[in-house]
Amino acid sequence: MVLWAMAHLSSPGYSLRALRRTTGGRRGSTGLTGQDANGVPLRRSKRGWMWNQFFLLEEYTGTDLQYVGKLHSDADRGDGSVRYVLNGEGAGTLFKIDEKSGDIHATKRLDREEKAYYILHAKAVNRFTNEALEGESEFIIKIHDINDNEPRFTKDPYMARVPEMSDIGTSVIQVTATDADDATYGNSARVVYSILEGQPYFSVDPDTGLIKTALPGMDREVKENYQVVIQAKDMAGQMGGLSGTTTVSITLSDVNDNPPRFTKTLYEFRVPESTELGSVVGLIRAMDADIGENAEMDYRIIGSDGPGMFDITTNRSTQDGVIVLRKPLDYERKRQYSLRVQVENVHINPRFFSMGPFRDEATIKIIVEDVDEPPVFERASYVMEVKEDAARNTVIGSVSASDPDDKNSLVRYSIDRRTDMDRVFNIHAGNGSVFILRELDREENAWHNISVIATEFNNPRQISRVPVYIRVLDVNDNAPTFATNYETFVCENARANQVIQTVSATDPDEPLGGHRFFFSLAQEAAGKANFSVRDNKDNTAGILTRRNSYNSLQKSIYHVPVVISDGEFPMQSSTNTLTIRVCTCDREGNMKLCNTEALTARAGLSTGALVAILLCVIILLSEYLLQELPRPKKMHLHLPILQTCVFQFELKISFH
């Protein structure tokens, strides 16, 4: 018995293939023999069937069902006892079999790109007993490809950049199109690229889709953006093939192939002479057709008739040259400046050196405009000196200011009274002479700092000030005195010519060579003196005893008049009284006791006096707190105490 199948290809160019039984094989077994070019498994039969693949064209457009092939068994004698059964992928839906004849038909249009092959199983059974006449065997229906898919690009549009001035053949971008048709069968999926728009600037490799430059010297400054249309056509580009297109937007990126150029050869700016240092005088700009860092430029001054007067910097955001004032302007001194300025690219591409030089030069004229300026003093400050005994209206010096403008307006002087509240000085409004209005005292104020104002006569709003420092010179107008209040005592057992006190002097005057004081005993006390004065010639003097002993009971206090004079002109002197107490001392000369008269003579309010005052306060406070008692009773209680308090207070005061 033999089961065979026949595949029918309705498309021209395909032949009918019959499947025949082979001998020597074991019925019912199959074996794999590899895959075809589409990956469909190939199988060989080792049973009573011999199979080959059935082929079916995709996208069938006929009105009848598409015939696939025929199954036939050697056991089928044409009496209708054999029934053919079909199972597997699409059986009963996509594929139907005539149970009697074994003819197989496709019920729907099939798409190879959706599914390339189907695996089915067939068997022949006895119609009446349902017994298998042949074992179930497997066969494949492979869908033959037709060119029904056009190429599709992976992007649309493509974006690309290429430097301007690139050489011919410089790669720009590679485009890719895919075709869903079978690449292993015919030319349906073989894509060829061509350029539809973008010539003669660009070309495309027909096999790889690589776009390259095709024209030399493409200049971004002339044309920056290009739209290139690329076509991909299958069937190797032959007629009848399907095609797809995409757009490639190509931008020429900038290179530094243009030097900066000034728009003018001469720039002119007018600047007031009162312009502050650091101010912007003017802006200049060089034009560069490039963009970005290729258009960055630096400015510098390469020549000037006023060195250091101006500087130029680059504003990086605008690429302007900013001219800045560095030194003061003076219309009366120089009315015009001329600068030579150079501009140069920061980033220079060595490839384009031949297109240079990448720099340019221009001249800048700066005209200084006159401004009505305040008077200018000859000096920044003045120092004057005057003796402290100078008479009123004495001129001590003068200031001078002038109008710096060409009109040379007159100047009027005055003193800022906020700096001379006591009106010690005044100034001549016309000639600037400074004189004194009041007597001066160096010991009270050795320096006076005043401010003099100069006002332009024709424009009172134009004023200037200058500090005037006045030093008051010393005159010997103060007599020296004791340097301190001395507390001196002499022991009763003192010996003659014994130094009991060393005195010094002070003088508010300040002679140039320093002080030199002279000490002596006043003439009126020289004949009856109990003490003597010895000048030590070092601005001190010693007080000496003139006898061997003193008696405090006879005389407890001595007053010694000491004359102190200076060595200046005119000489000043004063008489200073030194009070000496007589006290009882031990053998070493240490004071043990001084009499009451001596103690109270200098004690002021002693501790006893302070205690008496405090006691009186306490009594009066107690009197206030006991107001609830009848007044006669209060007075009776405290009257003796009050009388005692007053007596003691008067006693202490009398001692003082």
Short mmCIF file of N, CA and C in Angstrom, two decimals, residues 406-483:
data_model
loop_
_atom_site.label_atom_id
_atom_site.label_comp_id
_atom_site.label_asym_id
_atom_site.label_seq_id
_atom_site.Cartn_x
_atom_site.Cartn_y
_atom_site.Cartn_z
N ASP A 406 38.97 127.49 31.40
CA ASP A 406 39.54 128.56 30.59
C ASP A 406 39.03 129.94 30.99
N LYS A 407 37.81 130.02 31.47
CA LYS A 407 37.25 131.33 31.82
C LYS A 407 37.91 131.94 33.05
N ASN A 408 38.58 131.09 33.87
CA ASN A 408 39.36 131.56 35.01
C ASN A 408 38.55 132.50 35.90
N SER A 409 37.45 131.99 36.42
CA SER A 409 36.57 132.77 37.28
C SER A 409 37.26 133.12 38.60
N LEU A 410 36.87 134.25 39.20
CA LEU A 410 37.41 134.64 40.50
C LEU A 410 36.94 133.67 41.57
N VAL A 411 37.74 133.60 42.66
CA VAL A 411 37.46 132.67 43.74
C VAL A 411 37.22 133.44 45.03
N ARG A 412 36.24 133.00 45.79
CA ARG A 412 35.91 133.62 47.08
C ARG A 412 36.17 132.58 48.17
N TYR A 413 36.82 133.03 49.28
CA TYR A 413 37.21 132.13 50.35
C TYR A 413 36.32 132.34 51.58
N SER A 414 36.14 131.24 52.33
CA SER A 414 35.41 131.32 53.60
C SER A 414 35.84 130.13 54.45
N ILE A 415 35.51 130.21 55.75
CA ILE A 415 35.82 129.12 56.68
C ILE A 415 34.55 128.36 56.98
N ASP A 416 34.64 127.05 56.91
CA ASP A 416 33.51 126.19 57.29
C ASP A 416 33.38 126.27 58.81
N ARG A 417 32.31 126.98 59.25
CA ARG A 417 32.16 127.23 60.69
C ARG A 417 31.88 125.96 61.48
N ARG A 418 31.52 124.90 60.81
CA ARG A 418 31.35 123.64 61.55
C ARG A 418 32.69 123.12 62.05
N THR A 419 33.78 123.60 61.47
CA THR A 419 35.12 123.21 61.92
C THR A 419 35.74 124.28 62.83
N ASP A 420 35.05 125.39 63.05
CA ASP A 420 35.55 126.47 63.91
C ASP A 420 34.36 127.07 64.65
N MET A 421 33.77 126.25 65.53
CA MET A 421 32.54 126.65 66.22
C MET A 421 32.77 127.87 67.12
N ASP A 422 33.98 128.02 67.69
CA ASP A 422 34.26 129.13 68.60
C ASP A 422 34.72 130.39 67.87
N ARG A 423 34.76 130.34 66.53
CA ARG A 423 35.15 131.49 65.71
C ARG A 423 36.48 132.07 66.18
N VAL A 424 37.45 131.17 66.24
CA VAL A 424 38.80 131.58 66.64
C VAL A 424 39.54 132.22 65.47
N PHE A 425 39.19 131.81 64.23
CA PHE A 425 39.91 132.27 63.05
C PHE A 425 38.94 132.86 62.03
N ASN A 426 39.51 133.59 61.11
CA ASN A 426 38.74 134.12 59.99
C ASN A 426 39.67 134.17 58.77
N ILE A 427 39.09 134.40 57.59
CA ILE A 427 39.87 134.42 56.36
C ILE A 427 39.41 135.58 55.49
N HIS A 428 40.34 136.17 54.78
CA HIS A 428 40.02 137.25 53.86
C HIS A 428 39.36 136.63 52.62
N ALA A 429 38.17 137.10 52.29
CA ALA A 429 37.40 136.49 51.20
C ALA A 429 38.10 136.63 49.86
N GLY A 430 38.91 137.63 49.67
CA GLY A 430 39.51 137.88 48.37
C GLY A 430 40.88 137.26 48.18
N ASN A 431 41.75 137.35 49.20
CA ASN A 431 43.13 136.88 48.99
C ASN A 431 43.47 135.61 49.77
N GLY A 432 42.56 135.08 50.60
CA GLY A 432 42.79 133.83 51.29
C GLY A 432 43.68 133.93 52.50
N SER A 433 43.91 135.15 53.04
CA SER A 433 44.74 135.30 54.24
C SER A 433 43.96 134.86 55.47
N VAL A 434 44.59 134.01 56.30
CA VAL A 434 43.96 133.51 57.51
C VAL A 434 44.50 134.30 58.70
N PHE A 435 43.60 134.81 59.56
CA PHE A 435 44.02 135.57 60.73
C PHE A 435 43.20 135.13 61.93
N ILE A 436 43.67 135.52 63.14
CA ILE A 436 43.02 135.07 64.37
C ILE A 436 42.07 136.14 64.87
N LEU A 437 40.96 135.68 65.49
CA LEU A 437 39.94 136.58 66.03
C LEU A 437 39.98 136.63 67.55
N ARG A 438 40.57 135.60 68.19
CA ARG A 438 40.57 135.52 69.66
C ARG A 438 41.96 135.14 70.13
N GLU A 439 42.17 135.39 71.44
CA GLU A 439 43.46 135.03 72.03
C GLU A 439 43.59 133.50 72.07
N LEU A 440 44.82 133.05 71.94
CA LEU A 440 45.09 131.62 71.90
C LEU A 440 45.78 131.18 73.18
N ASP A 441 45.60 129.94 73.52
CA ASP A 441 46.27 129.36 74.68
C ASP A 441 46.73 127.96 74.28
N ARG A 442 48.03 127.82 74.14
CA ARG A 442 48.55 126.52 73.70
C ARG A 442 48.25 125.43 74.71
N GLU A 443 48.31 125.80 76.01
CA GLU A 443 48.07 124.80 77.03
C GLU A 443 46.61 124.33 77.02
N GLU A 444 45.73 125.10 76.45
CA GLU A 444 44.33 124.70 76.34
C GLU A 444 44.07 123.92 75.05
N ASN A 445 44.67 124.35 73.95
CA ASN A 445 44.46 123.69 72.65
C ASN A 445 45.69 123.96 71.79
N ALA A 446 46.49 122.91 71.58
CA ALA A 446 47.75 123.10 70.86
C ALA A 446 47.57 123.06 69.34
N TRP A 447 46.49 122.45 68.84
CA TRP A 447 46.23 122.36 67.40
C TRP A 447 44.79 122.76 67.12
N HIS A 448 44.59 123.42 66.00
CA HIS A 448 43.26 123.74 65.50
C HIS A 448 43.17 123.24 64.06
N ASN A 449 42.16 122.43 63.78
CA ASN A 449 41.97 121.89 62.43
C ASN A 449 40.69 122.51 61.85
N ILE A 450 40.87 123.32 60.83
CA ILE A 450 39.73 123.98 60.22
C ILE A 450 39.68 123.62 58.74
N SER A 451 38.56 123.89 58.10
CA SER A 451 38.37 123.62 56.68
C SER A 451 38.05 124.94 55.98
N VAL A 452 38.81 125.23 54.91
CA VAL A 452 38.60 126.45 54.14
C VAL A 452 37.86 126.10 52.86
N ILE A 453 36.87 126.89 52.51
CA ILE A 453 36.04 126.67 51.33
C ILE A 453 36.41 127.70 50.27
N ALA A 454 36.60 127.19 49.04
CA ALA A 454 36.81 128.07 47.89
C ALA A 454 35.59 127.95 46.98
N THR A 455 34.95 129.10 46.67
CA THR A 455 33.74 129.12 45.86
C THR A 455 33.99 129.90 44.58
N GLU A 456 33.54 129.31 43.46
CA GLU A 456 33.67 130.00 42.18
C GLU A 456 32.72 131.20 42.17
N PHE A 457 33.26 132.37 41.87
CA PHE A 457 32.47 133.60 41.99
C PHE A 457 31.29 133.60 41.02
N ASN A 458 31.48 133.12 39.80
CA ASN A 458 30.41 133.15 38.80
C ASN A 458 29.44 131.99 38.94
N ASN A 459 29.82 130.94 39.68
CA ASN A 459 28.94 129.78 39.87
C ASN A 459 29.12 129.29 41.29
N PRO A 460 28.34 129.82 42.23
CA PRO A 460 28.52 129.47 43.65
C PRO A 460 28.35 127.99 43.94
N ARG A 461 27.77 127.24 43.01
CA ARG A 461 27.61 125.81 43.26
C ARG A 461 28.92 125.05 43.10
N GLN A 462 29.90 125.67 42.45
CA GLN A 462 31.19 125.03 42.29
C GLN A 462 32.09 125.39 43.47
N ILE A 463 32.24 124.47 44.39
CA ILE A 463 33.03 124.72 45.60
C ILE A 463 34.02 123.58 45.81
N SER A 464 35.05 123.88 46.54
CA SER A 464 36.01 122.86 46.95
C SER A 464 36.51 123.21 48.35
N ARG A 465 37.09 122.23 49.02
CA ARG A 465 37.53 122.42 50.40
C ARG A 465 38.98 121.96 50.54
N VAL A 466 39.64 122.54 51.53
CA VAL A 466 40.99 122.13 51.83
C VAL A 466 41.17 122.17 53.35
N PRO A 467 41.81 121.16 53.95
CA PRO A 467 42.06 121.20 55.40
C PRO A 467 43.25 122.10 55.72
N VAL A 468 43.10 122.88 56.81
CA VAL A 468 44.17 123.75 57.29
C VAL A 468 44.46 123.37 58.74
N TYR A 469 45.70 122.97 59.00
CA TYR A 469 46.11 122.56 60.34
C TYR A 469 46.94 123.69 60.95
N ILE A 470 46.44 124.23 62.07
CA ILE A 470 47.09 125.39 62.70
C ILE A 470 47.72 124.93 64.02
N ARG A 471 49.03 125.12 64.11
CA ARG A 471 49.76 124.74 65.31
C ARG A 471 50.03 125.98 66.14
N VAL A 472 49.65 125.93 67.42
CA VAL A 472 49.88 127.04 68.35
C VAL A 472 51.24 126.82 69.02
N LEU A 473 52.16 127.77 68.81
CA LEU A 473 53.51 127.66 69.35
C LEU A 473 53.55 128.13 70.80
N ASP A 474 54.38 127.48 71.57
CA ASP A 474 54.45 127.76 73.01
C ASP A 474 55.17 129.09 73.29
N VAL A 475 54.65 129.80 74.31
CA VAL A 475 55.28 131.00 74.88
C VAL A 475 55.39 130.76 76.37
N ASN A 476 56.51 131.17 76.99
CA ASN A 476 56.72 130.92 78.41
C ASN A 476 55.84 131.86 79.22
N ASP A 477 54.61 131.43 79.44
CA ASP A 477 53.64 132.27 80.15
C ASP A 477 53.08 131.58 81.38
N ASN A 478 53.72 130.50 81.84
CA ASN A 478 53.27 129.81 83.04
C ASN A 478 54.46 129.61 83.98
N ALA A 479 54.22 129.90 85.29
CA ALA A 479 55.26 129.73 86.31
C ALA A 479 55.25 128.30 86.81
N PRO A 480 56.41 127.76 87.15
CA PRO A 480 56.45 126.40 87.69
C PRO A 480 55.88 126.36 89.10
N THR A 481 55.35 125.20 89.48
CA THR A 481 54.78 124.98 90.82
C THR A 481 55.24 123.62 91.30
N PHE A 482 54.93 123.35 92.61
CA PHE A 482 55.23 122.02 93.14
C PHE A 482 54.57 120.96 92.25
N ALA A 483 55.28 119.85 92.09
CA ALA A 483 54.76 118.78 91.25
C ALA A 483 53.61 118.05 91.93
#
